[in-house]
mmCIF file of C-alpha atoms in Angstrom:
data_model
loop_
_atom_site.group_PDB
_atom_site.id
_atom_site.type_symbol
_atom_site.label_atom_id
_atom_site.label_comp_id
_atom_site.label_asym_id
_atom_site.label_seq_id
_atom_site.Cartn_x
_atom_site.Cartn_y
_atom_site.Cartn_z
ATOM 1 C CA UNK H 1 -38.869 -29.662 25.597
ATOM 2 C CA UNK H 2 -39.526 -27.489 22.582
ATOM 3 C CA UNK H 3 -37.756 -24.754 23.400
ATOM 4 C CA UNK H 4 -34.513 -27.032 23.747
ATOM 5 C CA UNK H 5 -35.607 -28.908 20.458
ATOM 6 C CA UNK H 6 -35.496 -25.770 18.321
ATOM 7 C CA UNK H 7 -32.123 -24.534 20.256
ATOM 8 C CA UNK H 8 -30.511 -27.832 19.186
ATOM 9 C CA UNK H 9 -31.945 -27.067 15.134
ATOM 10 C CA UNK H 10 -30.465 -23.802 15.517
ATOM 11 C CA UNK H 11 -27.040 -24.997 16.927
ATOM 12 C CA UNK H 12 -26.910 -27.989 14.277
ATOM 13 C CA UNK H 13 -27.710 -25.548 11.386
ATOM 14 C CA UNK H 14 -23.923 -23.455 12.298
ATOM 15 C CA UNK H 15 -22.387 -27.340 11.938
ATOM 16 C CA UNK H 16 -21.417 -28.818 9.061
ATOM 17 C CA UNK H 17 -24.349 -31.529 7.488
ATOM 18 C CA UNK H 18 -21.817 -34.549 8.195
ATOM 19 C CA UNK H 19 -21.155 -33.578 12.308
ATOM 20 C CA UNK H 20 -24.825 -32.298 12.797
ATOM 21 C CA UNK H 21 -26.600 -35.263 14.045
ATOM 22 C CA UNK H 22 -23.661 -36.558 16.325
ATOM 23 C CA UNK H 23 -22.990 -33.151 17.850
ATOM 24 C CA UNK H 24 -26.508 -32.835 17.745
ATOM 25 C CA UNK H 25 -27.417 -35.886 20.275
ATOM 26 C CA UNK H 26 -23.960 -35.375 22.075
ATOM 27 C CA UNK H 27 -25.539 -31.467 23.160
ATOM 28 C CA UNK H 28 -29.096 -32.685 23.577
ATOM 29 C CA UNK H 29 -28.508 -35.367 26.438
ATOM 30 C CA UNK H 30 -25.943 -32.919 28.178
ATOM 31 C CA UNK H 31 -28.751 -30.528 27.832
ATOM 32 C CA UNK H 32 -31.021 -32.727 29.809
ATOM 33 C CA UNK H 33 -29.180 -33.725 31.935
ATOM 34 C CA UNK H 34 -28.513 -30.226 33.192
ATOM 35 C CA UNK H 35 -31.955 -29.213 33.151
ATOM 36 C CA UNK H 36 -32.812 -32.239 35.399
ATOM 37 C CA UNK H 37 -30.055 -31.839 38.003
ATOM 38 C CA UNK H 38 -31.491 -28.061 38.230
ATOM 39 C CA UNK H 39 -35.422 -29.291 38.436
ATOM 40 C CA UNK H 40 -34.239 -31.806 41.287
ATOM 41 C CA UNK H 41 -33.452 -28.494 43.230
ATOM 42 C CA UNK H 42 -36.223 -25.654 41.641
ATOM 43 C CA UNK H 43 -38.806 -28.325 40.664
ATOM 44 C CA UNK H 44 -39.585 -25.620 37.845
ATOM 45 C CA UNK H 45 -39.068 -27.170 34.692
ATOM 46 C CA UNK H 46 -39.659 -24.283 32.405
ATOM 47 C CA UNK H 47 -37.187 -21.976 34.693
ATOM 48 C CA UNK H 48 -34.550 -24.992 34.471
ATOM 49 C CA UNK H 49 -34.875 -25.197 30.837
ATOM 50 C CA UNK H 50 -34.409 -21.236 30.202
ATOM 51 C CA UNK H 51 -31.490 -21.202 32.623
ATOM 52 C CA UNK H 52 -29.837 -23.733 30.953
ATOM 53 C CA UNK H 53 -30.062 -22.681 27.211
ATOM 54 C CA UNK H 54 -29.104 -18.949 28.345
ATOM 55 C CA UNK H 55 -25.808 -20.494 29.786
ATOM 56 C CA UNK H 56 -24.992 -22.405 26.649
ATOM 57 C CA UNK H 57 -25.528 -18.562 24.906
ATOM 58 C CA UNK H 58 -25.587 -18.279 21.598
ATOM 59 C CA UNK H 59 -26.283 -21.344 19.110
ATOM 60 C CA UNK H 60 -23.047 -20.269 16.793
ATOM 61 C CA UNK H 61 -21.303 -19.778 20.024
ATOM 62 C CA UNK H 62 -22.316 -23.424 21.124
ATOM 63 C CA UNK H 63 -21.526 -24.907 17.630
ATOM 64 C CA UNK H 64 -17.931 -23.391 18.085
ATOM 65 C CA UNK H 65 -17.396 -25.216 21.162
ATOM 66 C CA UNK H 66 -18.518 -28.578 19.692
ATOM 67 C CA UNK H 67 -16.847 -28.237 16.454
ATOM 68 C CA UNK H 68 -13.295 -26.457 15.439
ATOM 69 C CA UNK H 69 -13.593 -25.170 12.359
ATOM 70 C CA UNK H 70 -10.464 -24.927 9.506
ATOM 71 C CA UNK H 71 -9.021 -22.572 9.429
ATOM 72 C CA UNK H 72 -7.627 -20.959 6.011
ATOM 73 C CA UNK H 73 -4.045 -21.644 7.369
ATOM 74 C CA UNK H 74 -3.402 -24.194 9.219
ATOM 75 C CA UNK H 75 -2.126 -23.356 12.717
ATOM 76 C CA UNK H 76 1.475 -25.145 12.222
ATOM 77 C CA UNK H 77 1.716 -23.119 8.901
ATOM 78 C CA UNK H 78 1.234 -20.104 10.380
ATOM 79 C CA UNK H 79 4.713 -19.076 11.159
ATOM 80 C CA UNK H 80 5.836 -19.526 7.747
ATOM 81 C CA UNK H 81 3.159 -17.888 6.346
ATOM 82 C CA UNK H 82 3.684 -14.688 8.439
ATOM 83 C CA UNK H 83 7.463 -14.874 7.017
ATOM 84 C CA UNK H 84 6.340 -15.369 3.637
ATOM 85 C CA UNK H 85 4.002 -12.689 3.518
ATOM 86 C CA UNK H 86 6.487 -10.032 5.348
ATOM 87 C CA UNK H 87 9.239 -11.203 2.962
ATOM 88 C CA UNK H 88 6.570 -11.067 0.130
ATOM 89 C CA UNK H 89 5.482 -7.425 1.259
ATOM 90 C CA UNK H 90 9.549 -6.538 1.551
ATOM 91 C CA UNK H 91 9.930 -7.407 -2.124
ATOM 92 C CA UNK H 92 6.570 -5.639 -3.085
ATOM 93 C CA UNK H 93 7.496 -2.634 -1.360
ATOM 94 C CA UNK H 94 11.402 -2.339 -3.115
ATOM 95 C CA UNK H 95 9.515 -2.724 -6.241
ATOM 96 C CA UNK H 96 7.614 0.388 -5.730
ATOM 97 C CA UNK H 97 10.421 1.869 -4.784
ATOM 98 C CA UNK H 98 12.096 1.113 -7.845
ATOM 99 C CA UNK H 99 9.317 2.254 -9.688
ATOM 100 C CA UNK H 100 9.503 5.368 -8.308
ATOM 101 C CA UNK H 101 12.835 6.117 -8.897
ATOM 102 C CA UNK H 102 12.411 5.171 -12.390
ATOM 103 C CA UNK H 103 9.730 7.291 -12.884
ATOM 104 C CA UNK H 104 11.862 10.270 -11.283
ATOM 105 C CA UNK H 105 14.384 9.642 -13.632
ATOM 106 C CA UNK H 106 12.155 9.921 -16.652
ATOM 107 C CA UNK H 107 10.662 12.745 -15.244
ATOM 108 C CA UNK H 108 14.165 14.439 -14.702
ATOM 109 C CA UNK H 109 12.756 15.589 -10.641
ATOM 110 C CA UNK H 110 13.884 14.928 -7.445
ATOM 111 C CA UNK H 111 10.749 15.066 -5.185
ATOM 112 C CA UNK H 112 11.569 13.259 -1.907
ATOM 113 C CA UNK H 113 7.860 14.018 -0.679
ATOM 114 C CA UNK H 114 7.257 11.749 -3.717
ATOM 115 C CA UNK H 115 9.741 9.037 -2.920
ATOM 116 C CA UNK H 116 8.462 8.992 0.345
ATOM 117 C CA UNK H 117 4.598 8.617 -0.777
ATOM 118 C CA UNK H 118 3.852 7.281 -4.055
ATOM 119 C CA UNK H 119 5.618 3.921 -3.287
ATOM 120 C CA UNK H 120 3.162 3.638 -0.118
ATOM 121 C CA UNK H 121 0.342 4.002 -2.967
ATOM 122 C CA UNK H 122 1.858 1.710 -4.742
ATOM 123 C CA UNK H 123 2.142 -0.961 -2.381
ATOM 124 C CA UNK H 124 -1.619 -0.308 -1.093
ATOM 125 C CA UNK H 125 -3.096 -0.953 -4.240
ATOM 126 C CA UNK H 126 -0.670 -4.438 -4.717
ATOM 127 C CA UNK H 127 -1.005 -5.396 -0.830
ATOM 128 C CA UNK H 128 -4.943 -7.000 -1.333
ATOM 129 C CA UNK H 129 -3.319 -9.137 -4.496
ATOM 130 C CA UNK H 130 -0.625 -9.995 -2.708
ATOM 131 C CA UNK H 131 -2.957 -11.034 0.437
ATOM 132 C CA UNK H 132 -5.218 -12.898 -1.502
ATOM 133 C CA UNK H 133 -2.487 -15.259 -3.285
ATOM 134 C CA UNK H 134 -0.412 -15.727 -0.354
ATOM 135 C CA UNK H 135 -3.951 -16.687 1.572
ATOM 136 C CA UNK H 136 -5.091 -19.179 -0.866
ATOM 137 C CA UNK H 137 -1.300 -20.994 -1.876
ATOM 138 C CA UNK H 138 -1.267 -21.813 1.363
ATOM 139 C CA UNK H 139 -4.579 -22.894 1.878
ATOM 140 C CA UNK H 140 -4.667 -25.279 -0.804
ATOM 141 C CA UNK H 141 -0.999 -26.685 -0.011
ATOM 142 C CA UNK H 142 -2.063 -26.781 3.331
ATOM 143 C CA UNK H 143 -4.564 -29.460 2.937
ATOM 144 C CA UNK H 144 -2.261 -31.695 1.441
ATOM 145 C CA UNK H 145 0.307 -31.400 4.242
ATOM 146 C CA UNK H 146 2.843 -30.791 2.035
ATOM 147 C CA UNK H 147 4.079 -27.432 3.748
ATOM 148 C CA UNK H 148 4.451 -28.819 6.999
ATOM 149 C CA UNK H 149 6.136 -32.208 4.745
ATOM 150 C CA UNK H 150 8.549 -29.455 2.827
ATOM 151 C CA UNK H 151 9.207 -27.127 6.021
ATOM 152 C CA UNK H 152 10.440 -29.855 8.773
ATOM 153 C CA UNK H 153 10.895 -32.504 7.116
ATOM 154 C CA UNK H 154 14.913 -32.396 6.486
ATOM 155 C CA UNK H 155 15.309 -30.464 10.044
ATOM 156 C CA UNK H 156 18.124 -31.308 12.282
ATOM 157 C CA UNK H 157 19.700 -29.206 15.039
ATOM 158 C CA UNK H 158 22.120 -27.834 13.045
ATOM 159 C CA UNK H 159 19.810 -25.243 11.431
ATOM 160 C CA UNK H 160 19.104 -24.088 14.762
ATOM 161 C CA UNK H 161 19.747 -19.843 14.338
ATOM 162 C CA UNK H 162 23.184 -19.171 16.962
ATOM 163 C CA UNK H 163 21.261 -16.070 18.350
ATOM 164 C CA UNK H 164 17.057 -16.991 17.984
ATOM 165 C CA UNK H 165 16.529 -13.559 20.042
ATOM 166 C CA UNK H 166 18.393 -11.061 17.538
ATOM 167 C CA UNK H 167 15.661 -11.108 14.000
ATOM 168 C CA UNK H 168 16.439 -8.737 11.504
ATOM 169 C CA UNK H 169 14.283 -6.176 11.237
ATOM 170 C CA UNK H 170 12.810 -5.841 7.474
ATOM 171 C CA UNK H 171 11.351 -2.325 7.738
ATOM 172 C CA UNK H 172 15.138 -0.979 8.595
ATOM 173 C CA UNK H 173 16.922 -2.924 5.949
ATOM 174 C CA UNK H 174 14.049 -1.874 3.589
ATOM 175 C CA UNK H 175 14.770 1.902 4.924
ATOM 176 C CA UNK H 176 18.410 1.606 4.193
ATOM 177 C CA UNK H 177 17.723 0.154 0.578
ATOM 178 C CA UNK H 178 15.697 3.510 0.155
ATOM 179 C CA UNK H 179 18.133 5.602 1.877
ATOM 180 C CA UNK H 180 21.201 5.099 0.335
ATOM 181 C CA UNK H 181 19.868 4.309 -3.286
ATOM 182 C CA UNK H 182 18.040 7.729 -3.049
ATOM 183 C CA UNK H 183 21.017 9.358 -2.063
ATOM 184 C CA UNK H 184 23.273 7.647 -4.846
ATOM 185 C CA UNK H 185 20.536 9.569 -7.338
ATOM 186 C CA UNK H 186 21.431 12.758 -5.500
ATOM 187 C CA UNK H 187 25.113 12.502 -5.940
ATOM 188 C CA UNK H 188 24.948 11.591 -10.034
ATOM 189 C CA UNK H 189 21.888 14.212 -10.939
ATOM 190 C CA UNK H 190 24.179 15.481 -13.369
ATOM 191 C CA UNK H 191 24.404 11.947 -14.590
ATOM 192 C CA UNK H 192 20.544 11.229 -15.390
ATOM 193 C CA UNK H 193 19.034 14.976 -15.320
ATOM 194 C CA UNK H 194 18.590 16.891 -18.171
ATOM 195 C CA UNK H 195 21.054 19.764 -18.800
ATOM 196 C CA UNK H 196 17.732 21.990 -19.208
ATOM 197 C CA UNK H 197 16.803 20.708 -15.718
ATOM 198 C CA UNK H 198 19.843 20.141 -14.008
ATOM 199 C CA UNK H 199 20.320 24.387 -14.692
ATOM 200 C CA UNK H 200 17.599 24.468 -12.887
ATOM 201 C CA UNK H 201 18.616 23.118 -9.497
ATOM 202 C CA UNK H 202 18.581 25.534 -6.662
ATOM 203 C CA UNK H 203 21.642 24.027 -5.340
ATOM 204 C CA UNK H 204 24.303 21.940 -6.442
ATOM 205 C CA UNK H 205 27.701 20.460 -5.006
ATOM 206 C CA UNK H 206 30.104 22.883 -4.356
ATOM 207 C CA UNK H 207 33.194 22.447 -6.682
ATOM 208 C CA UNK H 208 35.699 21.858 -3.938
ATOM 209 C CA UNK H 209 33.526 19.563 -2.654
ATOM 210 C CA UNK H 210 33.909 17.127 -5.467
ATOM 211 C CA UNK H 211 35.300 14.402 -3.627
ATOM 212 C CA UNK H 212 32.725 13.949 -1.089
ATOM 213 C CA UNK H 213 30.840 12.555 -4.340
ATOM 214 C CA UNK H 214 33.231 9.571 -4.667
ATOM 215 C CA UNK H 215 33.509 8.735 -0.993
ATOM 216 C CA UNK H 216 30.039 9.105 -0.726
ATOM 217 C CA UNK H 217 29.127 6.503 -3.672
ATOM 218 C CA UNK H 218 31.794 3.835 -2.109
ATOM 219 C CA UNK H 219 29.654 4.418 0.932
ATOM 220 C CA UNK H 220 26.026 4.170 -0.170
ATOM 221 C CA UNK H 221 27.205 0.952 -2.807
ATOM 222 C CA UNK H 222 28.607 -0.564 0.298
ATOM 223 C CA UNK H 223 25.842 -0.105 2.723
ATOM 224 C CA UNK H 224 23.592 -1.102 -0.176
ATOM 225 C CA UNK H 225 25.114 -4.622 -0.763
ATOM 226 C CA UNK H 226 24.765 -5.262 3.207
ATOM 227 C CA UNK H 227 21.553 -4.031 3.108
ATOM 228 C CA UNK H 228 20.511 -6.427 0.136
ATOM 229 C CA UNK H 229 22.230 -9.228 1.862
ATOM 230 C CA UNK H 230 20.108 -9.153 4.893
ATOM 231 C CA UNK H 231 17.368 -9.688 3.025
ATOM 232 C CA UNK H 232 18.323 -12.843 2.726
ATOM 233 C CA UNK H 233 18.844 -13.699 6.204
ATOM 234 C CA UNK H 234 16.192 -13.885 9.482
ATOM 235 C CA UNK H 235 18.647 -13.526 12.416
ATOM 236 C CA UNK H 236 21.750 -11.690 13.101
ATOM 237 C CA UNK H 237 25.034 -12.735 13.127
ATOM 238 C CA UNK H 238 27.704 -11.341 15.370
ATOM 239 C CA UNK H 239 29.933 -10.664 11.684
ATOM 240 C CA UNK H 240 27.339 -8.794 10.092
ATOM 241 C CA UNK H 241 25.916 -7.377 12.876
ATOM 242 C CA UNK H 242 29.779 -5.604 13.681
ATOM 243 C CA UNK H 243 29.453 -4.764 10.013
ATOM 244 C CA UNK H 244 26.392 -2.846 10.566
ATOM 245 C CA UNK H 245 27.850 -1.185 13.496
ATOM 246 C CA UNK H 246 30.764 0.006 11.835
ATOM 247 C CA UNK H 247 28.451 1.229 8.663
ATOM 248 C CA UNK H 248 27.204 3.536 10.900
ATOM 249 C CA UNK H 249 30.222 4.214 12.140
ATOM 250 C CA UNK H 250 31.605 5.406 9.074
ATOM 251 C CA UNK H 251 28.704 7.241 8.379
ATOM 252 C CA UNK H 252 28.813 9.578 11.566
ATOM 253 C CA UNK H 253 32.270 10.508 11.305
ATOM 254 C CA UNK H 254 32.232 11.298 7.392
ATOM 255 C CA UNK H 255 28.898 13.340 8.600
ATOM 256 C CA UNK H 256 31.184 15.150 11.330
ATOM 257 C CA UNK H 257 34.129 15.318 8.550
ATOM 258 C CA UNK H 258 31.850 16.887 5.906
ATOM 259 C CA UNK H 259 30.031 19.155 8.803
ATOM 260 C CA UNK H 260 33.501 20.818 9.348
ATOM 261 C CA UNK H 261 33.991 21.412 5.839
ATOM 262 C CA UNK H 262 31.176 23.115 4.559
ATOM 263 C CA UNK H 263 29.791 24.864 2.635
ATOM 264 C CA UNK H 264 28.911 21.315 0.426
ATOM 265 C CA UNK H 265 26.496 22.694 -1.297
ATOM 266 C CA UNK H 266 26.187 25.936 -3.006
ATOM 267 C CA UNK H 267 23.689 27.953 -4.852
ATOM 268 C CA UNK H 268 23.559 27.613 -8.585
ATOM 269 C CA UNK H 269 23.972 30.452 -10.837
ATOM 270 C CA UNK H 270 20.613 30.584 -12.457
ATOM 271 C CA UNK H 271 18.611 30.941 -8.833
ATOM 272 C CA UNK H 272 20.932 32.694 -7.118
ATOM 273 C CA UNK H 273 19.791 36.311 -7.589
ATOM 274 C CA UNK H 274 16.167 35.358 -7.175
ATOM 275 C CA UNK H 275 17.298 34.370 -3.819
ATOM 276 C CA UNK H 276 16.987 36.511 -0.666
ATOM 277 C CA UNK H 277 20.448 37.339 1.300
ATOM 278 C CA UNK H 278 18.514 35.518 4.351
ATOM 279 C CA UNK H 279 17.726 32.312 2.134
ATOM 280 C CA UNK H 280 21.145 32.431 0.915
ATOM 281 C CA UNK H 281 22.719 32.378 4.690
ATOM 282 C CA UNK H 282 20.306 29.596 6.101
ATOM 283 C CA UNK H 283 21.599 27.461 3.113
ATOM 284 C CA UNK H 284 25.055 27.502 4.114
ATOM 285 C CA UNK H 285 24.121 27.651 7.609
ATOM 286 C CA UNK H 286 21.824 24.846 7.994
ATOM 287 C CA UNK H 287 24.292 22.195 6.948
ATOM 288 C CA UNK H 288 26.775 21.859 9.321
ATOM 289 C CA UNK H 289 23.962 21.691 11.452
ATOM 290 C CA UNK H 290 21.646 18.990 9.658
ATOM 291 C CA UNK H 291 25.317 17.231 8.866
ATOM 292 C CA UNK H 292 25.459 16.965 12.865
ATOM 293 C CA UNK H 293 22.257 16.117 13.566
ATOM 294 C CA UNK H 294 22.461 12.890 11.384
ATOM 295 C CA UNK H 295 25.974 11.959 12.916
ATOM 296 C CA UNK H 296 24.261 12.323 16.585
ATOM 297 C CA UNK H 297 21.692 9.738 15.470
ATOM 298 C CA UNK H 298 23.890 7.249 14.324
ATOM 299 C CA UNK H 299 25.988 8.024 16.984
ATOM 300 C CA UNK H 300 22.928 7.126 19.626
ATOM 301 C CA UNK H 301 21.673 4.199 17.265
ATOM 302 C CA UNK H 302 25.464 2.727 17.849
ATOM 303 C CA UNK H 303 25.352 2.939 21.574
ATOM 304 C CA UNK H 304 22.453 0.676 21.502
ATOM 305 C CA UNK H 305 23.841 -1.309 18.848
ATOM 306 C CA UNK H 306 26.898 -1.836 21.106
ATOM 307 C CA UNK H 307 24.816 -2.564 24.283
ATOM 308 C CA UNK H 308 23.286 -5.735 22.551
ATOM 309 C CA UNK H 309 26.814 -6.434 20.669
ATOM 310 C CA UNK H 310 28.428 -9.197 23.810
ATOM 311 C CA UNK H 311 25.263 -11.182 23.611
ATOM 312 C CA UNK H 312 25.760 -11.817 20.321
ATOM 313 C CA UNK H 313 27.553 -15.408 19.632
#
């Protein structure tokens, strides 16, 4: 019985000091009893004994099963946490964002390679932080009960979402915010830019094009303020969700509109002799083309926009 002595030590030292002796003389006589059902049949002791312990496996593994160990959320917090930490990430990332975009205005640039990056280093060196505080606020209310006391306590059926299957997605809304507010520092570089800089521009709206700069700014503000709003909200609603439908919408046909109308953009002055004839043509060329391109997305991200539209309530 030595062998199964020192397995039980081993087993009782993964417990914690206040379950080890009960768990510890719960596992010892089912132990036993195994071993002597088996020696009843083998009447080999020592071959009993090993088969037994090597089917209980591991001691941690056998503590486990004795023993559930807290976790650092509790399971019923869990959901909330996961939302919590999303909705914390959300804000963390638009903050980076905004950074960014500050820092491009100070800098008088217009990098989208760096709008697209240096917010996603931003973020990674916040995220652990972030982690970490979220981790251990819940932990610590958790023990007390009082999320679960705060979270369901006033439910009734009324809070029930209308349409539990439709969630909004926080990575597109987050998208749009960047999109659009990106594109609003586009359309006013003359705004923000240095003159010195803003010379500097390979290309710059086309004069007849001016007022495709003030349709486009009604657009983006708009598009923002739903985009900001859904933050707010977990689940679709059939209003907004016909709202976001006809965003895009909008958005295609001012991209066909626009696409039939170019050129938009033009060369500026100060680049335009440094320029080969062949650069010069793909500019003009290439937007029509890119203008389509973006209206055939948001034409196919309609059709399956529409698709889920009638089981919306």
């Amino acid at each position: 019985m030595e062998m199964v002595d020192r397995y039980i030590v081993a087993v009782k030292q993964a417990l914690p000091e206040d379950k080890q002796d009960e768990i510890g003389r719960e596992l010892k006589a089912n132990i036993l009893d195994e071993i002597d059902a088996l020696s009843e049949q083998d009447n080999n002791s020592e071959d009993a004994v090993k088969q037994v312990l090597n089917k209980y496996g591991h001691p941690e593994t056998t503590a486990n099963r004795f023993y559930d160990r807290p976790a650092l959320v509790a399971g019923v917090d869990m959901p909330l946490y996961k939302k919590v930490l999303m909705h914390v990430a959300a804000f963390l990332f638009t903050y980076a964002v905004v950074i960014t975009l500050l820092s491009m205005l100070d800098d008088d640039s217009i990098n989208p390679f760096r709008l697209m990056f240096q917010p996603l280093f931003i973020f990674i060196d916040n995220a652990s932080l972030l982690f970490l505080v979220v981790t251990l606020v819940f932990y610590f209310a958790g023990k007390t009960g009082s999320i679960s006391a705060w979270l369901f306590g006033n439910w009734s059926l009324d809070k029930l979402p209308s349409n539990p299957n439709f969630k909004i997605s926080n990575s597109d809304t987050i998208t749009d915010i960047i999109t659009n507010s990106f594109l609003l520092l586009v359309l006013w570089t003359h705004l923000w830019m240095s003159e010195e800089a803003y010379q500097q521009l390979v290309v710059a709206l086309a004069p007849s094009a001016e007022h495709w700069r003030i349709i486009l700014t009604v657009l983006c503000v708009q598009s923002l303020i739903q985009a900001l709003y859904r933050l707010t909200q977990s689940h679709w609603q059939r209003s907004s969700y016909i709202a976001y439908i006809i965003d895009h919408a909008v958005f295609a046909i001012v991209a066909i509109w626009m696409a039939a109308t170019t050129p938009l953009l033009v060369v500026t002055d100060a680049v335009e002799a440094e320029l080969p004839k062949m650069a010069l043509s793909f500019i003009e060329s290439s937007q029509s083309h890119f203008l389509l391109s973006v209206a055939a997305i948001l034409i196919v991200l309609m059709y399956f926009q529409f698709r889920k539209l009638p089981k919306l309530k």
